[in-house]
Coordinates of C-alpha atoms and ligand atoms in Angstrom, one line a residue:
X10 CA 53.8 101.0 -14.9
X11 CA 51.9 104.3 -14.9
X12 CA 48.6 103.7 -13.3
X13 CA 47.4 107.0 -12.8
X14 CA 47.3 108.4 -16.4
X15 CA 45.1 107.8 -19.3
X16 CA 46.7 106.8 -23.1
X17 CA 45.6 108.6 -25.9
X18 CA 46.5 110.4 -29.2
X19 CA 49.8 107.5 -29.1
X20 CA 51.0 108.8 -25.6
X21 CA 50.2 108.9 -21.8
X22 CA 48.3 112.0 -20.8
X23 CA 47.5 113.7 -17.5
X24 CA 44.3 112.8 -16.5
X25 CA 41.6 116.6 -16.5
X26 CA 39.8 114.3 -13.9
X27 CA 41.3 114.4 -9.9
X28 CA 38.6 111.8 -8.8
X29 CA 40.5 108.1 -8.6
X30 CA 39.3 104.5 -7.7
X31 CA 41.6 101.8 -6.1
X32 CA 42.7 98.5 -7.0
X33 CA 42.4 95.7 -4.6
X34 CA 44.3 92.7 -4.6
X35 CA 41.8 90.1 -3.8
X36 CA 43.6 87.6 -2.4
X37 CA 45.2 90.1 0.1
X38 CA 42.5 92.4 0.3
X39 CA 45.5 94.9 0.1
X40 CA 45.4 98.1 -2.3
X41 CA 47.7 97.8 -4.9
X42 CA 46.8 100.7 -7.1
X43 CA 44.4 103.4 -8.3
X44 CA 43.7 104.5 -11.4
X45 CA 41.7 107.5 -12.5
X46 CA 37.9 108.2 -13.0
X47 CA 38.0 109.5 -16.1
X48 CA 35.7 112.5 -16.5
X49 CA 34.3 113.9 -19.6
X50 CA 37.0 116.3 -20.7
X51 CA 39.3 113.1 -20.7
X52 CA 36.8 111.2 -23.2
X53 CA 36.3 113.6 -25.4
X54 CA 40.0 113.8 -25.9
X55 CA 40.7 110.4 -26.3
X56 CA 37.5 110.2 -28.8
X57 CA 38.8 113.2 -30.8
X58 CA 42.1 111.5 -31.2
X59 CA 40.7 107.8 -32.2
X60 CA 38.5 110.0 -34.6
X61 CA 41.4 112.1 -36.5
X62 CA 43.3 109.1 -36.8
X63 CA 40.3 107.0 -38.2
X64 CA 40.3 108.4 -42.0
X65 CA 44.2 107.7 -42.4
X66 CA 44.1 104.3 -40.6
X67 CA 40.9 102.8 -42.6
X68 CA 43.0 103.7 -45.9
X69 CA 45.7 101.8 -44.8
X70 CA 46.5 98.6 -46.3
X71 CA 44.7 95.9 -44.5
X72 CA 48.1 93.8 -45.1
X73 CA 49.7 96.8 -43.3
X74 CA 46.9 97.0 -40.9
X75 CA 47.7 93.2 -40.0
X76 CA 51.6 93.7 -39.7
X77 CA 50.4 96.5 -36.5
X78 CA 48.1 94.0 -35.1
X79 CA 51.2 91.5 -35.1
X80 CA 53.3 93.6 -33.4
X81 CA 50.9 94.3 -30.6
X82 CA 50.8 90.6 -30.6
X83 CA 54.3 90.1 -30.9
X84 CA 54.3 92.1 -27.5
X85 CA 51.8 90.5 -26.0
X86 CA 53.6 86.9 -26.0
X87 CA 56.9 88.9 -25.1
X88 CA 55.2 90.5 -22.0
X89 CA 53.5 87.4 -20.7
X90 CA 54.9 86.9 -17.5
X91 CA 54.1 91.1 -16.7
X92 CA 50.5 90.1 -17.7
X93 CA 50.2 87.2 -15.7
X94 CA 52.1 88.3 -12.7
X95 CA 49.1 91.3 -13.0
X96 CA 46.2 89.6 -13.6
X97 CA 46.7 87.3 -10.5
X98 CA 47.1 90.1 -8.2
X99 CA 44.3 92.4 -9.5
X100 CA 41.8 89.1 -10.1
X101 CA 43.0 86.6 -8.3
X102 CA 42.8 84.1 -11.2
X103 CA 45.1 80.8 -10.8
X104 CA 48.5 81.4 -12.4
X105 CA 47.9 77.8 -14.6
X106 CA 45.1 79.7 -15.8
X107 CA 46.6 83.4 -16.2
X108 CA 49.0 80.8 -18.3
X109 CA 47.4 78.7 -19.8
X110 CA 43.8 80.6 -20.9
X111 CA 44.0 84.4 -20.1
X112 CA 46.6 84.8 -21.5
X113 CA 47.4 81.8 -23.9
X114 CA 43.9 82.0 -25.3
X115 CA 43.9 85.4 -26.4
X116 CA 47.3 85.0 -28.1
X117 CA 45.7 81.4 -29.9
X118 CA 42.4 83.8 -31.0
X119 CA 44.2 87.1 -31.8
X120 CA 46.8 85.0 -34.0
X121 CA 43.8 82.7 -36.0
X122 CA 42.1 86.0 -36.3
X123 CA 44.8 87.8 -38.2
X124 CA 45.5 84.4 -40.2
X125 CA 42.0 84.8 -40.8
X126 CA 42.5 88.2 -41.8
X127 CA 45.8 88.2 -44.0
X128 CA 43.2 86.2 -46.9
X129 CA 40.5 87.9 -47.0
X130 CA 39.1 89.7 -49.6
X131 CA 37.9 93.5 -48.1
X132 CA 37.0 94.3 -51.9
X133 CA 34.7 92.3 -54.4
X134 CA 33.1 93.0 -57.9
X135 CA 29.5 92.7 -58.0
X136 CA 28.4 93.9 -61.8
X137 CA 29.6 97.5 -61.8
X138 CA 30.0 98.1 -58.7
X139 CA 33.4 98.0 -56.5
X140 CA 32.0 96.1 -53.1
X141 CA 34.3 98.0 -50.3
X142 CA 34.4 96.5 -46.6
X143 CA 35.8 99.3 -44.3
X144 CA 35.7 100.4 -41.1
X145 CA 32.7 102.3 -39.2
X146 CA 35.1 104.7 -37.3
X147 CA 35.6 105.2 -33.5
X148 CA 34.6 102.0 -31.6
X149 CA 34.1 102.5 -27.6
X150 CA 34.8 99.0 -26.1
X151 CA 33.6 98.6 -22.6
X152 CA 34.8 95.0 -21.4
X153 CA 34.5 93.2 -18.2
X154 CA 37.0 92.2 -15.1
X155 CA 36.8 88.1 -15.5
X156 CA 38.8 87.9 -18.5
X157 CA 41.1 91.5 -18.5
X158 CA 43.3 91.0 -21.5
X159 CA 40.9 88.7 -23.9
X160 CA 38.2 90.7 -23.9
X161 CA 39.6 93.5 -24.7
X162 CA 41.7 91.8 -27.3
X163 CA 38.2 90.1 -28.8
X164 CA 37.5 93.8 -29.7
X165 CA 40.5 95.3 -30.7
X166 CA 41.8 92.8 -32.9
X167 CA 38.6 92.8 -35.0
X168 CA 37.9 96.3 -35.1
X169 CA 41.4 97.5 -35.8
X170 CA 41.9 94.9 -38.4
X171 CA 38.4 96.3 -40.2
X172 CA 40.0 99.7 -40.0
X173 CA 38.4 101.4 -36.6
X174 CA 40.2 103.1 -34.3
X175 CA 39.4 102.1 -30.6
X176 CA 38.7 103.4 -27.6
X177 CA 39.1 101.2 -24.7
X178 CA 37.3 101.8 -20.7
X179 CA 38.3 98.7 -19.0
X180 CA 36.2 97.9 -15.8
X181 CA 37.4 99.6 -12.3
X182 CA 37.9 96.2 -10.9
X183 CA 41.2 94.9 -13.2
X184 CA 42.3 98.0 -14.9
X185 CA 46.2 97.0 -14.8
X186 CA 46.2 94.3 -17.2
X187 CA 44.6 96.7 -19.3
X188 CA 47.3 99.9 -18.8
X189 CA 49.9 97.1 -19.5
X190 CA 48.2 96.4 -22.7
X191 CA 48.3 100.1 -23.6
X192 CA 52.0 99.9 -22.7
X193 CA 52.3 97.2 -25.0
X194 CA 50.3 98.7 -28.0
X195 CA 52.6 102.0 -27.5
X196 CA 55.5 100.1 -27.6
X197 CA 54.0 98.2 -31.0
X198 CA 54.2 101.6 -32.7
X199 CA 50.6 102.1 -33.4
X200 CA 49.8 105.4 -35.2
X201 CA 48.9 107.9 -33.0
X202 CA 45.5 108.0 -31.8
X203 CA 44.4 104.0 -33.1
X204 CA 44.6 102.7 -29.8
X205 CA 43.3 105.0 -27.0
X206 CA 42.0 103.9 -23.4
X207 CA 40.7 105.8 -20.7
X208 CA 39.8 104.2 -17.1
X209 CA 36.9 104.7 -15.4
X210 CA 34.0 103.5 -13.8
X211 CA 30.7 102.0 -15.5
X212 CA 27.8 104.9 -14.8
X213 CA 29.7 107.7 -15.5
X214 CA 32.6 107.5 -17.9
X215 CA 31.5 104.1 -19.6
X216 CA 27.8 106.0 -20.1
X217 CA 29.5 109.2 -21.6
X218 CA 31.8 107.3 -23.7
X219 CA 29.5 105.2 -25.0
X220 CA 26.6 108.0 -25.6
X221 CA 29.6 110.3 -27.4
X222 CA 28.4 111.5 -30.7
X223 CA 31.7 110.6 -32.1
X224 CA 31.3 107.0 -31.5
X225 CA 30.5 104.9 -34.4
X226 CA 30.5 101.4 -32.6
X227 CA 29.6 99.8 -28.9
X228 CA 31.1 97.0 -28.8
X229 CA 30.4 95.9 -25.4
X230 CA 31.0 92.5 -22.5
X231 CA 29.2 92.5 -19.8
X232 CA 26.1 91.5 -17.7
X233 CA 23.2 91.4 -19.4
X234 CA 21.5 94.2 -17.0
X235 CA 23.9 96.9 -18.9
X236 CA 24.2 95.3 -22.4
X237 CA 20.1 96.2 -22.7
X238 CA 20.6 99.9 -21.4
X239 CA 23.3 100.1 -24.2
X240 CA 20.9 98.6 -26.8
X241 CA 18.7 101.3 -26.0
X242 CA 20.9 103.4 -26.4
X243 CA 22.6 102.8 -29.6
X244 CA 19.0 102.2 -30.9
X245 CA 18.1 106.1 -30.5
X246 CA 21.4 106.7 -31.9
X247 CA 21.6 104.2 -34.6
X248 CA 25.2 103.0 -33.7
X249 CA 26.4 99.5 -34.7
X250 CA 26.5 97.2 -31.8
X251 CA 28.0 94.3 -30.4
X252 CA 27.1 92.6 -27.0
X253 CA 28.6 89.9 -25.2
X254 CA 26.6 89.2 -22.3
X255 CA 26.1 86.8 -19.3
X256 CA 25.2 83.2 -19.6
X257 CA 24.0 79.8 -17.8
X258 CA 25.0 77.2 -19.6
X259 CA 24.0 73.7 -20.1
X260 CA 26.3 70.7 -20.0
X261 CA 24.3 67.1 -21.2
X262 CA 25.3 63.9 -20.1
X263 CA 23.5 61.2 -22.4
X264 CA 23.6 57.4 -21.2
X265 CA 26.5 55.6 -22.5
X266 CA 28.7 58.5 -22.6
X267 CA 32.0 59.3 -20.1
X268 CA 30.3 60.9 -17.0
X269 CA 34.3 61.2 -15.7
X270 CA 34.2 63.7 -19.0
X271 CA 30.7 65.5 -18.4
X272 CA 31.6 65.9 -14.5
X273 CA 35.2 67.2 -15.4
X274 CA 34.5 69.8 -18.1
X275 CA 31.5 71.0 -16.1
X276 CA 33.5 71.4 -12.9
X277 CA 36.1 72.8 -14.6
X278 CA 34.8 75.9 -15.8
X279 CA 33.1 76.8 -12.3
X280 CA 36.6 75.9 -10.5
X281 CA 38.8 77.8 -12.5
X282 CA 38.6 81.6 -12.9
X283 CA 36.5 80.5 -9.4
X284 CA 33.2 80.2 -12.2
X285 CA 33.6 83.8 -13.5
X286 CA 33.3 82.9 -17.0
X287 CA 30.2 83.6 -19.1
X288 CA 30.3 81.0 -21.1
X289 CA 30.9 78.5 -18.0
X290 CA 28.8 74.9 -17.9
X291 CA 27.3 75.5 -14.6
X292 CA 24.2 73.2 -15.2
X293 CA 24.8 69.8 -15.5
X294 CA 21.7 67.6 -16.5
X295 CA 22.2 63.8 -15.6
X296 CA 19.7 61.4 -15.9
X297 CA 17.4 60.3 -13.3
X298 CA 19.0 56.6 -12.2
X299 CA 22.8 57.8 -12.6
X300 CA 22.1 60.7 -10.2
X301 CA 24.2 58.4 -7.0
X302 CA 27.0 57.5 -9.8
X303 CA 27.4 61.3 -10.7
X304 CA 27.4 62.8 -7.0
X305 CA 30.3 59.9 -6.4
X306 CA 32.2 61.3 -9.6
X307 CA 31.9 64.9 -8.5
X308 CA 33.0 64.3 -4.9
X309 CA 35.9 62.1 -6.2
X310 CA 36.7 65.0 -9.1
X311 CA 36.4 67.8 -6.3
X312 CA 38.4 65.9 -3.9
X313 CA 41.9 67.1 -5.7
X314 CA 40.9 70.4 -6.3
X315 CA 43.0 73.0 -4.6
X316 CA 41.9 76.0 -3.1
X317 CA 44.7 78.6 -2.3
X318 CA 47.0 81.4 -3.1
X319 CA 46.7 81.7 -6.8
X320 CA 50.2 82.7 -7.1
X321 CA 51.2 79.3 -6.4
X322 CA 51.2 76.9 -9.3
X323 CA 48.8 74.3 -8.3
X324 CA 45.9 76.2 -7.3
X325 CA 43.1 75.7 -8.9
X326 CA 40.5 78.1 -7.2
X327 CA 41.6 81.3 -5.6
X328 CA 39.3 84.1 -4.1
X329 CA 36.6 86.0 -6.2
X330 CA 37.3 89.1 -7.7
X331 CA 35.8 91.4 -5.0
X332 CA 34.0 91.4 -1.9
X333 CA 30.8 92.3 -3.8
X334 CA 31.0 89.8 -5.8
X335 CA 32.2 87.4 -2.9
X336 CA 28.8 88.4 -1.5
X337 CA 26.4 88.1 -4.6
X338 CA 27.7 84.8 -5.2
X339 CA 27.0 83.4 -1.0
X340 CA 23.7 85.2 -1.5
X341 CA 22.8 82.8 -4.1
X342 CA 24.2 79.6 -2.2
X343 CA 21.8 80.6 0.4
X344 CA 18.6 81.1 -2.1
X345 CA 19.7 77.3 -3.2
X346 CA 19.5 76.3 0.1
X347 CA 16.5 78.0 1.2
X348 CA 14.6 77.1 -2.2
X349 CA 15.4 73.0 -1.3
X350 CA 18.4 72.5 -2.9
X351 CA 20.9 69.9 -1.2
X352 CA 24.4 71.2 -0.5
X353 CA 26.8 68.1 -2.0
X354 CA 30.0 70.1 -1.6
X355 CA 31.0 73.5 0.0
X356 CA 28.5 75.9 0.3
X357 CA 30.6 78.1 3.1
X358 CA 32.6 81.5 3.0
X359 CA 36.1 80.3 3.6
X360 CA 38.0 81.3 6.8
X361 CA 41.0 83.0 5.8
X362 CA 41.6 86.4 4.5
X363 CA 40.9 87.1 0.8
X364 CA 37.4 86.9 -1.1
X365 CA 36.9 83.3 -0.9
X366 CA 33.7 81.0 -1.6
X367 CA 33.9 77.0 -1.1
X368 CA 33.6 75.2 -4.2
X369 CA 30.2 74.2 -3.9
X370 CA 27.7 71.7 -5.9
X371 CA 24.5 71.1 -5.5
X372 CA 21.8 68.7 -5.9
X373 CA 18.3 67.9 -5.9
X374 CA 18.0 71.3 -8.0
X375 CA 14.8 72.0 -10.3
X376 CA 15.1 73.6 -13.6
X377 CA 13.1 76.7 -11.7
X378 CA 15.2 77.6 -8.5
X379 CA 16.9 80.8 -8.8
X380 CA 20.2 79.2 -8.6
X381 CA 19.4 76.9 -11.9
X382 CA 18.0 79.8 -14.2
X383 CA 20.3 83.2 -12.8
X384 CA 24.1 83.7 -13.2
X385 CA 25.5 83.2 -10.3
X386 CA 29.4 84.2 -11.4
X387 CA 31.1 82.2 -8.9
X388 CA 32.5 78.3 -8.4
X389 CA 28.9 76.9 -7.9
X390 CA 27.6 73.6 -10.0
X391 CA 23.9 72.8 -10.1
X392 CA 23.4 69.1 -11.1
X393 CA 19.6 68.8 -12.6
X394 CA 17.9 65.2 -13.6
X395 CA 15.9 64.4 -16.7
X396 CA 14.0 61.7 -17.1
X397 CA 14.0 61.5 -21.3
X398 CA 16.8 63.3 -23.9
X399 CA 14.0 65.3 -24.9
X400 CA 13.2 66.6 -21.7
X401 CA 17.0 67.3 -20.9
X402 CA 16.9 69.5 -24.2
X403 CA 13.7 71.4 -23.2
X404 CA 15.3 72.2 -19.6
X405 CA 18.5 73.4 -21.6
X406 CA 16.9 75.4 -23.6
X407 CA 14.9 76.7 -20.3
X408 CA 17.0 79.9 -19.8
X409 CA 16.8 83.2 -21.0
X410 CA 20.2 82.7 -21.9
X411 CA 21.9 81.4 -24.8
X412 CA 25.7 81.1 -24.6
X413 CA 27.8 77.9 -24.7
X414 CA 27.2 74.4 -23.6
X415 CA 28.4 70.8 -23.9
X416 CA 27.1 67.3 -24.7
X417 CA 29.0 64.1 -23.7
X418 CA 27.4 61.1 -24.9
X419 CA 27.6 58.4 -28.3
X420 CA 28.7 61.1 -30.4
X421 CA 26.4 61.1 -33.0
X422 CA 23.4 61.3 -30.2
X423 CA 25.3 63.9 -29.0
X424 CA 25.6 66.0 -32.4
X425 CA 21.8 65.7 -32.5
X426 CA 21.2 67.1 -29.2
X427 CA 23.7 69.9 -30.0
X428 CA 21.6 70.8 -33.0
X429 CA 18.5 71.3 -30.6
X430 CA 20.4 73.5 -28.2
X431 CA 19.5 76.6 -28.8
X432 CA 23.3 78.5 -27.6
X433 CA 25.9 80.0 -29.8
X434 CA 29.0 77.2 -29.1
X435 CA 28.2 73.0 -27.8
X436 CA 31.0 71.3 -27.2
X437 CA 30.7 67.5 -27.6
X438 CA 32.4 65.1 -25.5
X439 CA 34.9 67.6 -24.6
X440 CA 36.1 68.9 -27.6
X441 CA 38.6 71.9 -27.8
X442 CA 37.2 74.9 -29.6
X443 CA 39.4 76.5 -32.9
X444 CA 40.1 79.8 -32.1
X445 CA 38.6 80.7 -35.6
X446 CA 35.5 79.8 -34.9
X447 CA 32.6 82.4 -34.3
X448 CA 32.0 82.5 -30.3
X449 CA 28.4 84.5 -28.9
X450 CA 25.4 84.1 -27.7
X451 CA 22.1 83.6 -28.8
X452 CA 19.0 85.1 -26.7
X453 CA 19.8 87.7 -24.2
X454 CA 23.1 86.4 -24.2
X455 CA 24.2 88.6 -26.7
X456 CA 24.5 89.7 -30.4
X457 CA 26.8 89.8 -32.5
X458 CA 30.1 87.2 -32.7
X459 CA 33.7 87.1 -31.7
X460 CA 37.2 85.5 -33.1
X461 CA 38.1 85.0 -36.3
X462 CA 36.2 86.4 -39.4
X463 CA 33.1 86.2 -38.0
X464 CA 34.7 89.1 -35.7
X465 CA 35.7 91.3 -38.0
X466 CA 32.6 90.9 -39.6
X467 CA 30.7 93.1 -37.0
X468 CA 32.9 96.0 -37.4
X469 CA 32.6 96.1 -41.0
X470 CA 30.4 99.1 -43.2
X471 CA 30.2 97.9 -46.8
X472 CA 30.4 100.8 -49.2
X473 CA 29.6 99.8 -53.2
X474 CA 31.0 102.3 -55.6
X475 CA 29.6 102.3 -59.4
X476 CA 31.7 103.2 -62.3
Ligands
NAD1 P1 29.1 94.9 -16.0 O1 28.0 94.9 -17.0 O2 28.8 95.3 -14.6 O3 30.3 95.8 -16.5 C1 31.0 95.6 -17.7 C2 31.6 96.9 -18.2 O4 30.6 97.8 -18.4 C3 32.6 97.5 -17.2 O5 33.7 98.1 -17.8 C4 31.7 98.6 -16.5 O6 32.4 99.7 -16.0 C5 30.9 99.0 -17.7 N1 29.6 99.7 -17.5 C6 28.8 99.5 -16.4 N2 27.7 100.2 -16.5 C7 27.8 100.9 -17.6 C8 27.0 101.9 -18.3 N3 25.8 102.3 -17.8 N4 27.4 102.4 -19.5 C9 28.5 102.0 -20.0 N5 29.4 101.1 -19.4 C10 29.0 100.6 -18.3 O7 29.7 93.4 -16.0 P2 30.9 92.8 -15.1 O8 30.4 92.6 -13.8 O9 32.1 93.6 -15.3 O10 31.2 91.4 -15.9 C11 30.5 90.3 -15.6 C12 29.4 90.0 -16.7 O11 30.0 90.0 -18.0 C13 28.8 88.7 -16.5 O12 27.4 88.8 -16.7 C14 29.4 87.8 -17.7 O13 28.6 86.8 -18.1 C15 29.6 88.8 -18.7 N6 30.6 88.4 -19.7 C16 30.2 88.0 -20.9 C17 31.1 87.5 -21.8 C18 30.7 87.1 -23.2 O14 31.6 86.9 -24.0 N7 29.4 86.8 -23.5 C19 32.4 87.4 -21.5 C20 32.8 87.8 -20.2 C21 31.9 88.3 -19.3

């Protein structure tokens, strides 16, 4: 694969930039790559592309529109193995999860999307006037490293299918998955200059791409720290934008539910992906007098969990992505410990090589510490008692985030809670989630939604012509 060039205007071009970063494998801490800075020359080509071929691709048929966007598809589920076998290396994510959710959930959301998509009416009649739902023009989508092919997928599909053309700046951390996707596109036989990506870093080329004149929409993943610089920004500017941003999400554990259920779909989205997921349940609220019962449930759930190579198919939890972020998140086990939080599990760098962090729970946390109200982006659980449902709703709601969360309980209880919880998904008693349905956050965790039409909605401009 070429690792060294950028894609644009439908082929691989020589980078104007000579300034590179590397790629590290994680688990390793072994190079396994570079890819290139890309400087402003190299943006402003690969804008000027995505911008000639905008007026020629949002007249296109969305039908034919939808058979591209199936191709790339098409390729996606024929290069699966490539993407895993990448995405473990350059993350470090568990190969049952590069299977499973990195890259079997974006195929499940990009296909509802385009079933979605392939009914939908992008004209109406109001009166006299022809309603018209078209594209903006050149979307810049800047996406994170903890899911590499889904969230630049979440962008593409939508804004393609609503007639944009894209370009793509994947973060420095897990470029590879993304060139492979370019690959992949290319090989799909998009029309030149629809699907463009250049590689770079955040403060320089993402900044420049994103401030380019030429650039109709941000549509943007990240921490929350850079999706309010880019609000700013596309405020003075008046582009369209779309922010996913961080999260610190509640999970609710009402009396007579499954606490086996509450403990397992909390755990499990700070174990796998080692708890880089923004829309992961990493605040569990129990009440007061089953406190003992849930720390048994936790230690017995944790007990099986394996920590290893994530190339091998039983891991669970591999290393984090970087040594940076290896460090942020031990930072924050020692705030927990220092505000008077007590360790139940982990807590410890691991002694081996690779970026590793123990699994780690905690107890005895308030709803104030630093480690119950900051993301901390890594396999850490806080478990947090209530002493009514209505005070385990206000401590929920206690965050300046709004993302995802769960309820396990007597269902219908638990539907009522949901109601009250002010985040953009609840899943009750560990329900799966339709890839149709909308998925973002409310407060500063973003604006704007993604999958299905909800998605496509954001990328829309709605023209009415009179006759
Ligand atoms: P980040 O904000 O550091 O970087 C995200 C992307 O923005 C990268 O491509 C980076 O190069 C780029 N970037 C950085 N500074 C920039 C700037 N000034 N201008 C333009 N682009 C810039 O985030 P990260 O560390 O890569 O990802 C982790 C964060 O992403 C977490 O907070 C997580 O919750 C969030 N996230 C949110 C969702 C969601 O759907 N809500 C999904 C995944 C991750």
């Amino acid at each position: 694969m070429r690792k060294e060039t950028l894609y644009y205007n439908g082929e691989w071009q020589q980078a104007q930039s000579t300034d590179y970063a590397e790629v590290i494998n994680p688990t390793t801490e072994e190079v396994i790559g570079k890819v290139v800075n890309a400087n402003q020359k190299d943006v402003d080509l690969a804008v000027a592309a995505a911008k000639f071929a905008f007026d020629e691709w949002n007249q296109t048929s969305p039908q034919v529109r939808a058979d591209y966007v199936e191709k790339l598809l098409n390729g996606i589920k024929e290069r699966k193995q490539d993407l895993m076998a990448i995405m473990i290396k350059e993350l470090g994510t568990s190969a049952i999860f590069a299977d499973q959710t990195q890259v079997g959930l974006a195929v499940d959301e990009m296909a509802g999307t385009l079933e979605e998509i392939r009914n939908y009416n992008f004209e109406e009649k109001v009166d006299n006037a022809t309603v018209i739902k078209e594209g903006y023009g050149v979307v810049a989508c800047i996406t994170p490293w903890n899911y590499p092919l889904n969230q630049i997928q979440r962008k593409i599909t939508p804004a393609l299918l609503a007639g944009n053309t894209v370009v793509v700046k994947p973060p420095n951390l897990t470029p590879l998955t993304a060139l492979l996707l370019a690959e992949i596109a290319h090989d799909a036989g998009l029309p030149k200059g629809v699907f463009n990506l250049v590689t770079g870093n955040g403060s320089e080329t993402g900044d420049y791409l994103t401030s380019h004149p030429d650039v109709s929409v941000i549509s943007f993943t990240g921490s929350t720290k850079v999706g309010s610089g880019l609000y700013e920004k596309a405020k003075t500017s008046i582009k369209q934008l779309v922010l996913e941003l961080g999260g610190k999400s509640p999970m609710i554990y009402l009396k007579g539910g499954d606490l086996e259920v509450a403990v397992k779909n909390a755990a499990d989205t700070v174990l796998h992906n080692q708890g880089q997921t923004c829309s992961a349940l990493t605040r569990l609220f129990v009440p007061k007098d089953e406190l003992e019962r849930t720390k048994e449930v936790i230690k017995n759930y944790y007990k099986d969990i394996k920590v290893g190579d994530p190339a091998e198919d039983d891991t669970i939890v591999g290393p984090l992505v970087s040594e940076g972020q290896m460090e942020t998140v031990l930072d924050y086990i020692e705030k927990g410990k220092k505000e008077g939080a007590e360790v139940l599990i982990g807590g410890n760098k691991m002694d081996r090589t690779g970026y590793y962090v123990e699994p780690t729970v905690f107890v005895n946390v308030t709803n104030d510490m630093t480690i119950a109200q900051e993301e901390i982006f890594g396999p850490v659980l806080v478990v947090i008692t209530y002493d009514s449902v209505d005070e385990a709703i206000e401590l929920a709601n206690d965050s300046i985030y709004g993302l995802s969360g769960g309820v396990v309980g007597p269902e219908e209880e638990a539907i009522k809670v949901a109601r009250r919880i002010r985040t953009g998904n609840i899943l009750i008693n560990g329900a799966d989630r339709t890839p149709k349905a909308p998925f973002g956050g409310y407060k500063q965790s973003g604006r704007g939604r993604e999958n299905g039409l909800y998605g496509v909605e954001d990328y829309f401009e709605i023209k009415a012509i009179f006759n």
